[in-house]
CSV table of C-alpha atoms in Angstrom, one decimal:
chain,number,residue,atom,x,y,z
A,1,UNK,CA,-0.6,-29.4,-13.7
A,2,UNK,CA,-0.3,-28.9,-10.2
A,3,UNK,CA,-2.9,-26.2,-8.5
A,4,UNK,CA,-1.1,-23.2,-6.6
A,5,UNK,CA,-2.5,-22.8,-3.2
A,6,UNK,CA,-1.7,-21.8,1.1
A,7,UNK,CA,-2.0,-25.6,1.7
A,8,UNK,CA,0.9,-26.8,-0.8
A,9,UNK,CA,3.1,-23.8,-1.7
A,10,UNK,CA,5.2,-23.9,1.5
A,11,UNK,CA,4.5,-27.7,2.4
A,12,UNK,CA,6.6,-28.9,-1.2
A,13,UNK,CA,9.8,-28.6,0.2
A,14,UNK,CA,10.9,-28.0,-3.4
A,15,UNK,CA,13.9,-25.3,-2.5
A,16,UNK,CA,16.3,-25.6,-0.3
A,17,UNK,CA,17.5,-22.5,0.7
A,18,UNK,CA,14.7,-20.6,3.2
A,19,UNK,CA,12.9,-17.8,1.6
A,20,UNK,CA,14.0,-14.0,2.7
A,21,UNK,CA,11.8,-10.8,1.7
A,22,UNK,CA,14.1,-7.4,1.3
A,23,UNK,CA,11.7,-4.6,1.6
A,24,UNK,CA,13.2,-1.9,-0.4
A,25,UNK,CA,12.8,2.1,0.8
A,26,UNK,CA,9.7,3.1,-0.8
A,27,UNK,CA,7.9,-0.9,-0.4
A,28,UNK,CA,7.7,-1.3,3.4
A,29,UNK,CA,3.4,-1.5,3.1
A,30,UNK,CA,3.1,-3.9,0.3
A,31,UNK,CA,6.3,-5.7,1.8
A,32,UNK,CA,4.0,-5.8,5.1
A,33,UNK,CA,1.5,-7.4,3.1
A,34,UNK,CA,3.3,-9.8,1.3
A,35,UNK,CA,5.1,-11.1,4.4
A,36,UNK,CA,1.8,-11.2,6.0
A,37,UNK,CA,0.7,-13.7,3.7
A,38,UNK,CA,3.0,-15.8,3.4
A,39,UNK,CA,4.2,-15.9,7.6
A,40,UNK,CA,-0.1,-17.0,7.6
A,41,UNK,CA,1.2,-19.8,4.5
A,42,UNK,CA,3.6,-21.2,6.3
A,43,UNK,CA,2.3,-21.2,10.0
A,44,UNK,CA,-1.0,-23.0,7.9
A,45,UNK,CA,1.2,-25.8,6.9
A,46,UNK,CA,3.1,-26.3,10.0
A,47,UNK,CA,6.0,-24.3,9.1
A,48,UNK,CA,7.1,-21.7,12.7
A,49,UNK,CA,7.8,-18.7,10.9
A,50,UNK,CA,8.1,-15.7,12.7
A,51,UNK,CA,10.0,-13.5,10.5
A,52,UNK,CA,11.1,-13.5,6.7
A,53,UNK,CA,11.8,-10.5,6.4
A,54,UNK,CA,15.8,-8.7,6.2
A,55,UNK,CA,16.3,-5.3,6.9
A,56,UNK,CA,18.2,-3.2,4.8
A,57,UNK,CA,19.4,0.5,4.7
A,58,UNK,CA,21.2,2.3,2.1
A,59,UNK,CA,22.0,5.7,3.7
A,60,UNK,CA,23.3,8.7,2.2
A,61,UNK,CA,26.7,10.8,2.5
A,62,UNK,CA,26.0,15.2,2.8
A,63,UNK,CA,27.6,15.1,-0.8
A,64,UNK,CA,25.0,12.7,-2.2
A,65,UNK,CA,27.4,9.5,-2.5
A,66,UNK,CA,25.0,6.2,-1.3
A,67,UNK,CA,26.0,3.0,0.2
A,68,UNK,CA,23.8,-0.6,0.6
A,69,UNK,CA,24.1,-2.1,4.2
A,70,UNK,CA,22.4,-5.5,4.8
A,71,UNK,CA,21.5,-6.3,8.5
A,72,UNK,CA,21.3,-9.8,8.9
A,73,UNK,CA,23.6,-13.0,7.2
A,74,UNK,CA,22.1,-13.9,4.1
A,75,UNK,CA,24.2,-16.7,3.6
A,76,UNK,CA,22.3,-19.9,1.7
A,77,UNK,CA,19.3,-17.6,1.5
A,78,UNK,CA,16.3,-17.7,-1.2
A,79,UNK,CA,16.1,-13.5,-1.6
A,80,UNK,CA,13.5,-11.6,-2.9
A,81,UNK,CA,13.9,-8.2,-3.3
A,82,UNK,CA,11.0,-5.6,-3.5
A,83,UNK,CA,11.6,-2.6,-5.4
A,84,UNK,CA,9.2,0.5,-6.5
A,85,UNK,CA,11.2,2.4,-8.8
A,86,UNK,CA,8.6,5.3,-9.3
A,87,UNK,CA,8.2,6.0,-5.6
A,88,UNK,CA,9.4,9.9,-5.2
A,89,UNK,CA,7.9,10.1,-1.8
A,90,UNK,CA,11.2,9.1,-0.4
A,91,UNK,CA,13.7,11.5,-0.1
A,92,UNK,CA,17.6,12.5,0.8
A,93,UNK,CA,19.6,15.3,1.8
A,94,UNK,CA,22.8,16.3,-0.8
A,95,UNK,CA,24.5,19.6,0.4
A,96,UNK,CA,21.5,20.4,2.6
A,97,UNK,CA,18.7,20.6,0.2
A,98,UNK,CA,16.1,17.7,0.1
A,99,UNK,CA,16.0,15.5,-2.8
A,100,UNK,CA,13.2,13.4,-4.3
A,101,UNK,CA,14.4,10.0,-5.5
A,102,UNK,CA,14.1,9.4,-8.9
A,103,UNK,CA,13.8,5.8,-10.9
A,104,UNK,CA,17.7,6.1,-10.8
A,105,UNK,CA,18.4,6.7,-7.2
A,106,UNK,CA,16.3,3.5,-6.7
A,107,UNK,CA,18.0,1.3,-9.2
A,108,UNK,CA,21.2,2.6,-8.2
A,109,UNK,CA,20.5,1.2,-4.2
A,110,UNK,CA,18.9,-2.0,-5.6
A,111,UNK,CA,22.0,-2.5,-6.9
A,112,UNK,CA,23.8,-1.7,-3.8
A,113,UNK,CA,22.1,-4.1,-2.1
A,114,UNK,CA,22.7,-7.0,-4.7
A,115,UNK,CA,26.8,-6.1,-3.9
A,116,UNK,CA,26.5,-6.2,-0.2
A,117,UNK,CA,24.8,-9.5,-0.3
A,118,UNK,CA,28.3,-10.6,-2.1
A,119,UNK,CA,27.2,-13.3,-3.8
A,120,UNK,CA,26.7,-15.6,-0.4
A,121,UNK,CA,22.7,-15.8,-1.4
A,122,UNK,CA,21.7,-18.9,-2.6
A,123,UNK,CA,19.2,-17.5,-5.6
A,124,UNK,CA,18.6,-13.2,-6.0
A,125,UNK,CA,15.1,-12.9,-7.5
A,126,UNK,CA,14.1,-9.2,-8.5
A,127,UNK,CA,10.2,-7.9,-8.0
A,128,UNK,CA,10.3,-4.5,-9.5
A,129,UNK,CA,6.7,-4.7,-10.3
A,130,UNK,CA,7.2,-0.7,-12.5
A,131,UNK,CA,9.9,-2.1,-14.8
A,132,UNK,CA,13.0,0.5,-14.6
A,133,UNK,CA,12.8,2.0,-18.0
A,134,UNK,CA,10.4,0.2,-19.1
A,135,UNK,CA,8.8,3.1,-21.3
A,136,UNK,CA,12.6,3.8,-23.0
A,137,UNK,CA,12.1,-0.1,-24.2
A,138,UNK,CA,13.1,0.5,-27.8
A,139,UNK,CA,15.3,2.8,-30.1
A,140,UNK,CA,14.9,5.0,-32.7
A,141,UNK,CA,17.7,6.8,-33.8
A,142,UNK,CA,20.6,7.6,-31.7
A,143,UNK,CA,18.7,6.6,-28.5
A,144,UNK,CA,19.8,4.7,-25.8
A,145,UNK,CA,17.9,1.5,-24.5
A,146,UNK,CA,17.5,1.7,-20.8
A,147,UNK,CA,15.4,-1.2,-20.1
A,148,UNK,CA,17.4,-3.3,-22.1
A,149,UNK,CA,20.3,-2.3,-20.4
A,150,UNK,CA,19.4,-2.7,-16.7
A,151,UNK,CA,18.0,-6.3,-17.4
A,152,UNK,CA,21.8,-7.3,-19.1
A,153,UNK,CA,23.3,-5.5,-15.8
A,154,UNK,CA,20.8,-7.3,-13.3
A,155,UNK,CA,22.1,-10.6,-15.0
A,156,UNK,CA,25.7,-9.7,-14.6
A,157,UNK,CA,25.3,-9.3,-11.2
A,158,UNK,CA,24.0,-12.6,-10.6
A,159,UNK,CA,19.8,-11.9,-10.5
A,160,UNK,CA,18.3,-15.6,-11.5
A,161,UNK,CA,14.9,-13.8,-12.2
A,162,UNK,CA,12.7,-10.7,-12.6
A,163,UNK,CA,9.2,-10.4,-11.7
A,164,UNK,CA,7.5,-7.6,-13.0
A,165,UNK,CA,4.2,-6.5,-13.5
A,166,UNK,CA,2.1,-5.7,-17.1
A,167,UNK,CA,5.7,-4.6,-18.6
A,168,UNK,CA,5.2,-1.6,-21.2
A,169,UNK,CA,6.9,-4.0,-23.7
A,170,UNK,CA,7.4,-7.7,-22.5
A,171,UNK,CA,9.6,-8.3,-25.7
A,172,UNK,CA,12.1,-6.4,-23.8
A,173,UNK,CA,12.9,-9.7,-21.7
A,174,UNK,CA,14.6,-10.3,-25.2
A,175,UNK,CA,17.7,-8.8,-24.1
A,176,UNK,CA,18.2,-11.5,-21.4
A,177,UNK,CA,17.0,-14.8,-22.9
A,178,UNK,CA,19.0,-16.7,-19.8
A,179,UNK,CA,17.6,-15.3,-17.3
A,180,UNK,CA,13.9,-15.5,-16.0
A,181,UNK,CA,11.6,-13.2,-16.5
A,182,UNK,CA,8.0,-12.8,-15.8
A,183,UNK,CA,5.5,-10.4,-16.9
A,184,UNK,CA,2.5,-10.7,-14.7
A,185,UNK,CA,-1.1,-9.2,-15.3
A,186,UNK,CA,-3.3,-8.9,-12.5
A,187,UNK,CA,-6.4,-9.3,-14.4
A,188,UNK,CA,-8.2,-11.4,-12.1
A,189,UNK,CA,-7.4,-8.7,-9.4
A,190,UNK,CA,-8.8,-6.3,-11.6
A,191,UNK,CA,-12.0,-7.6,-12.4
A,192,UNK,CA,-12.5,-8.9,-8.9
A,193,UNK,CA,-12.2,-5.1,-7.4
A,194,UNK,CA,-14.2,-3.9,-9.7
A,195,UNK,CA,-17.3,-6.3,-9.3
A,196,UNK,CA,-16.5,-5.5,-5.2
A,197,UNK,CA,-16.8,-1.6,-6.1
A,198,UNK,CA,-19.3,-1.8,-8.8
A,199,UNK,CA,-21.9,-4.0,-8.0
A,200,UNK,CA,-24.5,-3.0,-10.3
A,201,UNK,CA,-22.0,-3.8,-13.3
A,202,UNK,CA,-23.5,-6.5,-15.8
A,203,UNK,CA,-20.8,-8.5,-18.0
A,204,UNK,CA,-23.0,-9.0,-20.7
A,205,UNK,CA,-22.9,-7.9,-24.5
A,206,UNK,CA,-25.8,-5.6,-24.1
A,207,UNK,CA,-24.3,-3.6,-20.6
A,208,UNK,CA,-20.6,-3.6,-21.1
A,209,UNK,CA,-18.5,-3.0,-23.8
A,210,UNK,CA,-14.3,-2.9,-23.6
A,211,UNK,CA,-12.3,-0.4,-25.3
A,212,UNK,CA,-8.8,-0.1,-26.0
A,213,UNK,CA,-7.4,3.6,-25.5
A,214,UNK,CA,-4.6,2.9,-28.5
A,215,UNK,CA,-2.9,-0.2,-30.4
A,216,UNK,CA,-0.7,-0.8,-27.8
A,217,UNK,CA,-3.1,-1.3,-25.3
A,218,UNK,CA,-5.0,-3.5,-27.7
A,219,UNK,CA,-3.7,-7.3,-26.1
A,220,UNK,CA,-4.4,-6.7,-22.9
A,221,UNK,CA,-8.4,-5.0,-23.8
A,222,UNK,CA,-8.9,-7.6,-25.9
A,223,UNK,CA,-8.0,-10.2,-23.0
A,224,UNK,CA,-10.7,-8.5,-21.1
A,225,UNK,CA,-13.4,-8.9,-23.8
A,226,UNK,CA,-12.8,-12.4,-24.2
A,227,UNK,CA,-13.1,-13.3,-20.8
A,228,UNK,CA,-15.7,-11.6,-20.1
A,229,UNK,CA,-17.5,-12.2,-23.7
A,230,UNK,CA,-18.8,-8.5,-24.4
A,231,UNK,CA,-17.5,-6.5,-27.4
A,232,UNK,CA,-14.9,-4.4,-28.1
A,233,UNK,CA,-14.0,-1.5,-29.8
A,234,UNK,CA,-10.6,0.9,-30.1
A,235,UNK,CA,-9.2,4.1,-30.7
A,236,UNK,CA,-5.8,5.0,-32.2
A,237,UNK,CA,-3.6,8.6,-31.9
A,238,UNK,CA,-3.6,10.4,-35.0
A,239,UNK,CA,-0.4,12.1,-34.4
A,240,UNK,CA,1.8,15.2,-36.4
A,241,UNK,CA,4.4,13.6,-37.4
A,242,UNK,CA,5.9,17.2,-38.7
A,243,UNK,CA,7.0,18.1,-35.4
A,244,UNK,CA,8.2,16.6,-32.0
A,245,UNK,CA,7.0,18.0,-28.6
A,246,UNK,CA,8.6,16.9,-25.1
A,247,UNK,CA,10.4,14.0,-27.5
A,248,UNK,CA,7.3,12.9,-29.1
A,249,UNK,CA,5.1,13.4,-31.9
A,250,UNK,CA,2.3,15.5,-30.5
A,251,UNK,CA,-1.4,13.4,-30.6
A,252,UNK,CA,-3.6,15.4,-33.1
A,253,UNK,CA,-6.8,13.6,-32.2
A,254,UNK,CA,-8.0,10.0,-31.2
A,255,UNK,CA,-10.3,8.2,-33.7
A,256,UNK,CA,-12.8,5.7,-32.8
A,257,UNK,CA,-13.1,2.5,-34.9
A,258,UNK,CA,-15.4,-0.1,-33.9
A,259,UNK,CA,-19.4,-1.0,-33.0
A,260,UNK,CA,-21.9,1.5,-31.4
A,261,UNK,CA,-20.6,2.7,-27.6
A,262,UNK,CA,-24.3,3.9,-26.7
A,263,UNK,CA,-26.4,3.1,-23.8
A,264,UNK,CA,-23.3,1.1,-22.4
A,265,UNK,CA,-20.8,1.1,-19.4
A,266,UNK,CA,-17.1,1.0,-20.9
A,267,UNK,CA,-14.2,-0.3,-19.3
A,268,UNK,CA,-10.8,0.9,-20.7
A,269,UNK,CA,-7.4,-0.8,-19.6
A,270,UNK,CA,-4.1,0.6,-20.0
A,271,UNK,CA,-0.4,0.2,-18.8
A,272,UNK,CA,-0.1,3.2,-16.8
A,273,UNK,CA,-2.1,6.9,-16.5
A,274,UNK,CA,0.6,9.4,-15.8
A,275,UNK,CA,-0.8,12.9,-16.9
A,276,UNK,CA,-4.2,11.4,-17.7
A,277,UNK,CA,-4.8,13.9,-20.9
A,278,UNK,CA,-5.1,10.9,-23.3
A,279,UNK,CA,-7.5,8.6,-21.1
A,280,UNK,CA,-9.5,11.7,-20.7
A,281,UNK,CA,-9.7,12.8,-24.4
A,282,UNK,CA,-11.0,9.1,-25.0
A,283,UNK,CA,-13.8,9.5,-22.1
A,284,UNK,CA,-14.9,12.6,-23.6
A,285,UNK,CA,-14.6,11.3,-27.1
A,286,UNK,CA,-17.4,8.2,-25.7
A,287,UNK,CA,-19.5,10.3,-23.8
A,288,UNK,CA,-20.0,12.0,-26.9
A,289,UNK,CA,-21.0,9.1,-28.7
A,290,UNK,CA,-23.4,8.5,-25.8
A,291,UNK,CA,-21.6,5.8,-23.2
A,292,UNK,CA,-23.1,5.6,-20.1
A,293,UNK,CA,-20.5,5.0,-17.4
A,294,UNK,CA,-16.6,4.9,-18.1
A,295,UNK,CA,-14.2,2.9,-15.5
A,296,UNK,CA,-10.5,3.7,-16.5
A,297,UNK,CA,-8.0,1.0,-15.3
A,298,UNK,CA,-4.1,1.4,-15.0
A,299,UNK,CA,-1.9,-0.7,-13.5
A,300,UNK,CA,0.5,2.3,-12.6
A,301,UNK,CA,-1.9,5.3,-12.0
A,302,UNK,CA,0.7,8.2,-11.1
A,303,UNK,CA,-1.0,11.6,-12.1
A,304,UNK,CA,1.9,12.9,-12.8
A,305,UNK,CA,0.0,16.2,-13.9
A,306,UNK,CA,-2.2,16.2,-10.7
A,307,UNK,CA,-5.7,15.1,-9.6
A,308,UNK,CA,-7.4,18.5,-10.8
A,309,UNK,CA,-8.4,17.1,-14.1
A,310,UNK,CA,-10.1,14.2,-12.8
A,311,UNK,CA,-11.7,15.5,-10.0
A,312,UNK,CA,-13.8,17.5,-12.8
A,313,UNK,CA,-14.6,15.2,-15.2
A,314,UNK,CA,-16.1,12.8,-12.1
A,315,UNK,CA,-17.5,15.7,-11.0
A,316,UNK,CA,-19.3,16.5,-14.4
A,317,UNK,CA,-20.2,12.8,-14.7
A,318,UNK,CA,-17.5,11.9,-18.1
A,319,UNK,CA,-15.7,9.4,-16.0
A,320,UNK,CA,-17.1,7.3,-13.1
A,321,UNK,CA,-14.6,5.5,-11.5
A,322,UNK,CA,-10.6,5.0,-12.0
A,323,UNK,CA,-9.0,1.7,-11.0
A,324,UNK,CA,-5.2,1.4,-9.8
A,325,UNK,CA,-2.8,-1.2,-8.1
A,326,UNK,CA,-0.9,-0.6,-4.8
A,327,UNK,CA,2.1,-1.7,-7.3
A,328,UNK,CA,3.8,1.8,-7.0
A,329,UNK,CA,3.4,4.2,-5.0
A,330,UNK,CA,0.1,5.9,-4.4
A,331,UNK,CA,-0.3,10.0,-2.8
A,332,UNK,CA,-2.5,10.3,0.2
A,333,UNK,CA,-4.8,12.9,-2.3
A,334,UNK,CA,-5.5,9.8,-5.0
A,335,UNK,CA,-6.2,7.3,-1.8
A,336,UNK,CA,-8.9,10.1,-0.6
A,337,UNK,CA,-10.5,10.3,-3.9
A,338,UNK,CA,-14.4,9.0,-4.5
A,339,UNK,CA,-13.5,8.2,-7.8
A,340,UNK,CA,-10.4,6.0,-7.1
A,341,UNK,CA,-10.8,2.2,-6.2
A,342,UNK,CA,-7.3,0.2,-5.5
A,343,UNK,CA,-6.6,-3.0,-7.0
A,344,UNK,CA,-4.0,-4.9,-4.1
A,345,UNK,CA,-1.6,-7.1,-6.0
A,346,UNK,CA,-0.1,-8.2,-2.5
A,347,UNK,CA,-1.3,-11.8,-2.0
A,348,UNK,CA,-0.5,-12.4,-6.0
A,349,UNK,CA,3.2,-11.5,-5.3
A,350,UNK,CA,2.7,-13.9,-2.1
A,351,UNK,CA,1.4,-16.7,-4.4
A,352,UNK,CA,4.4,-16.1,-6.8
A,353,UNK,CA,7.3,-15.7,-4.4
A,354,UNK,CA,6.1,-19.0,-2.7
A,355,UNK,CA,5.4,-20.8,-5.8
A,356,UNK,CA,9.0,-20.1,-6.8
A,357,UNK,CA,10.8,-20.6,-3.8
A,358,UNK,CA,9.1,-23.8,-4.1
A,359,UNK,CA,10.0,-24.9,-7.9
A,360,UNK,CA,5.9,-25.2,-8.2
A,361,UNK,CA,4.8,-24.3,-11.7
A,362,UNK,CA,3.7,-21.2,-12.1
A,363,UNK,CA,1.5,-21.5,-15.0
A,364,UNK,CA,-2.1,-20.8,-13.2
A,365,UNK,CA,-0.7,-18.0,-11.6
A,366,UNK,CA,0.1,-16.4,-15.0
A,367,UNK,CA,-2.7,-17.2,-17.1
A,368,UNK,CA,-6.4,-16.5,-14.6
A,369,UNK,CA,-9.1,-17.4,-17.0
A,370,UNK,CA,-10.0,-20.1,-14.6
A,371,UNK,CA,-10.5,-18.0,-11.8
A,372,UNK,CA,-11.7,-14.9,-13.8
A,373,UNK,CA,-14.4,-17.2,-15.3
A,374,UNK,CA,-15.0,-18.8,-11.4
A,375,UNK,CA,-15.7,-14.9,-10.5
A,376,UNK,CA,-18.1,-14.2,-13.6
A,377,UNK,CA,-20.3,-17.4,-12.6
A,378,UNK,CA,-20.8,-16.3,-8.9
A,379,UNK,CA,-22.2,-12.8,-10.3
C-alpha cells in the first residue's frame, strides 16, 4: 500500500481535473487552513499554485428567499466543498430582524451552490465534517429520517462523495450504497493534542484508564484502549421509559460497570457534548469512585446549554480538561477557556482532499494505529 504524504500526494498526477476548495459561509478559518496546506503541498512538489480557492456567496432577499452565486468558471474542476452545518454565528436579515442560521439554512445554500455549478464540474465532493442530521439517523415510529434523506438528495444532485467526520451513526451511508462516503476519526489528532497539552499523562495500565460515557460511544473508547493498551470501563443510561421529555426518554441515572477507576486519570470520548449534563453526571459519578483527573473529548463540543456548568466543575477540580475539534464552529468564550484544548483536523482534511484528487488510497489515512503507535513510542 502506498504511504500518503506532501512529497507524493500532489506529484501522482492521478486526476485530471485541478483541485478547487469552496469555502462555505461559516468555514472561511479552517478553509484558510486547508488551502494553506495544501498551496505549501503543491509548491513542495513543484506544482505553482497560487490559489485554489473559489469564492462563493449566497445572499439573501429582505423576505428571506436565498440564492447561490459562484464567482469564478468551474468548468473541468475537481470541487470540494466545505460546509459547517452547526455554525449559528452567521446570520441574515428576513423582514428586518436578524436571523441565526440553522443546520437548514446551511444545507439549503450547499445546495445552492451544487445548482449554480450546473453540472460543468468535473467531480463535486462534499466535506460536511457535522453530518446534517446526523443525530435524526434512524426511525421509530412515524418519524422522518433526515440524514438518510439529505445523503439520497446529495446523490441526486450529482455529489460523487461525502466526507464526514466521526458520523453519529456511520450505518447511515446505507442509504446511498453508490456513492462514497467516508467517516473519518481523528484519533491520532486526538491523542497527539492531548500528549502536547498534558504532558505529565502516562499511557500505561496503572495511570490511565478509558471509559465510555454509554453503548454508543463504546467503538470508538474501546479504539482508544487498544491502542493505547490501558483498560476500560463503561457506563450505560438507565432511562424511564414511562414517559418522554424534549422527545426522549428522560436518563434516570448512569451505572458504572467495569474494573476499579481509583487513583487513575480517565479519558472519556464521545461524538459530540452539546448541553454537557450527561458527560458531567459521568465525571461526578468517577470522582466519586475516586478517579484522579478526567479529560472529556468530543469531536463536536457545542455547549449548547452554556459554559457555566463547566467552568464550575474545573473550578471544583471534577473535570480537568475538555478536548474539542475546530470541525464546527467554536464561540470566542470556549476558545478563552483554561479548561478547553482544541484538536485542529485541518491538515487531515488536507491529506484527504489531496489523496483523493489524486486517486491515492486512502486507507492509512482512515485507520492511524501506525501513527498513533509512532506517537506512544516517542513518549
Amino acid at each position: 500500500m502506498e504511504k500518503i504524504n506532501s512529497e507524493n500526494v500532489f506529484a501522482k498526477g492521478g486526476h485530471d481535473a485541478p483541485l478547487r476548495l469552496i469555502a462555505m459561509n461559516g468555514t472561511q478559518e479552517l478553509g484558510d487552513k486547508i488551502e494553506q496546506h495544501l498551496l505549501r503541498w503543491a509548491r513542495k512538489c513543484g506544482v505553482e499554485e497560487e490559489d485554489i480557492r473559489i469564492e462563493v456567496d449566497c445572499p439573501r432577499f429582505s423576505s428571506g428567499d436565498g440564492k447561490g452565486l459562484i464567482k469564478s468558471s468551474v468548468r473541468g474542476d475537481d470541487l470540494y466543498i466545505l460546509v459547517d452545518v452547526g455554525n449559528y454565528n452567521c446570520k441574515y436579515k428576513m423582514y428586518g430582524f436578524e436571523n441565526a442560521m440553522s443546520p437548514d439554512d446551511h444545507y439549503q445554500d450547499l445546495k445552492r451552490i451544487i445548482q449554480a455549478a450546473g453540472g460543468k464540474a468535473a467531480r463535486i465532493n462534499v466535506i460536511m465534517p457535522n453530518l446534517y442530521g446526523g443525530r435524526q439517523h434512524r426511525r421509530s415510529y412515524r418519524e422522518s429520517l433526515d440524514c438518510a434523506v439529505m445523503l439520497q438528495e446529495l446523490h441526486a444532485m450529482g455529489v460523487d462523495n461525502i466526507v464526514t467526520f466521526d458520523a453519529h451513526d456511520p450505518r447511515v451511508c446505507n442509504a446511498v450504497p453508490l456513492m462514497g462516503f467516508d467517516n473519518l476519526m481523528p484519533s491520532y489528532q486526538v491523542l497527539k493534542a492531548m500528549f502536547r497539552s498534558i504532558p505529565d499523562l502516562h499511557p500505561d495500565r496503572d495511570s490511565l484508564m478509558v471509559v465510555s460515557p454509554d453503548e454508543g460511544a463504546l467503538n470508538r473508547n474501546m479504539y482508544y484502549a487498544v491502542n493505547m493498551g490501558v483498560e476500560m470501563g463503561m457506563f450505560y443510561k438507565r432511562r424511564d421509559y414511562s414517559r418522554v421529555v424534549n422527545g426522549r426518554n428522560p436518563i434516570v441515572a448512569h451505572e458504572y460497570l467495569g474494573t476499579s477507576v481509583e487513583g487513575k486519570d480517565i479519558f472519556i470520548a464521545d461524538d459530540i457534548i452539546a448541553s454537557g449534563e450527561s458527560m458531567l453526571d459521568i465525571a461526578y459519578e468517577l470522582k466519586k469512585r475516586k478517579a484522579r483527573r478526567i479529560f472529556a473529548y468530543a469531536t463536536y463540543g457545542i455547549f449548547t446549554a452554556g459554559l457555566e456548568k463547566f467552568d464550575r466543575a474545573y473550578a471544583d477540580g471534577i473535570i480537568h480538561g475538555v478536548f474539542g475539534t475546530n470541525l464546527t464552529y467554536r464561540t470566542p468564550e470556549l476558545l478563552s477557556r483554561e479548561w478547553f484544548h482544541e484538536v485542529d483536523c485541518s491538515k487531515y482534511i488536507a491529506y484527504y482532499i489531496a489523496a483523493l484528487n489524486q486517486n491515492v488510497s486512502i486507507s492509512n489515512l482512515i485507520d492511524s494505529h501506525d501513527k498513533i503507535q509512532k506517537l506512544l513510542q516517542g513518549r
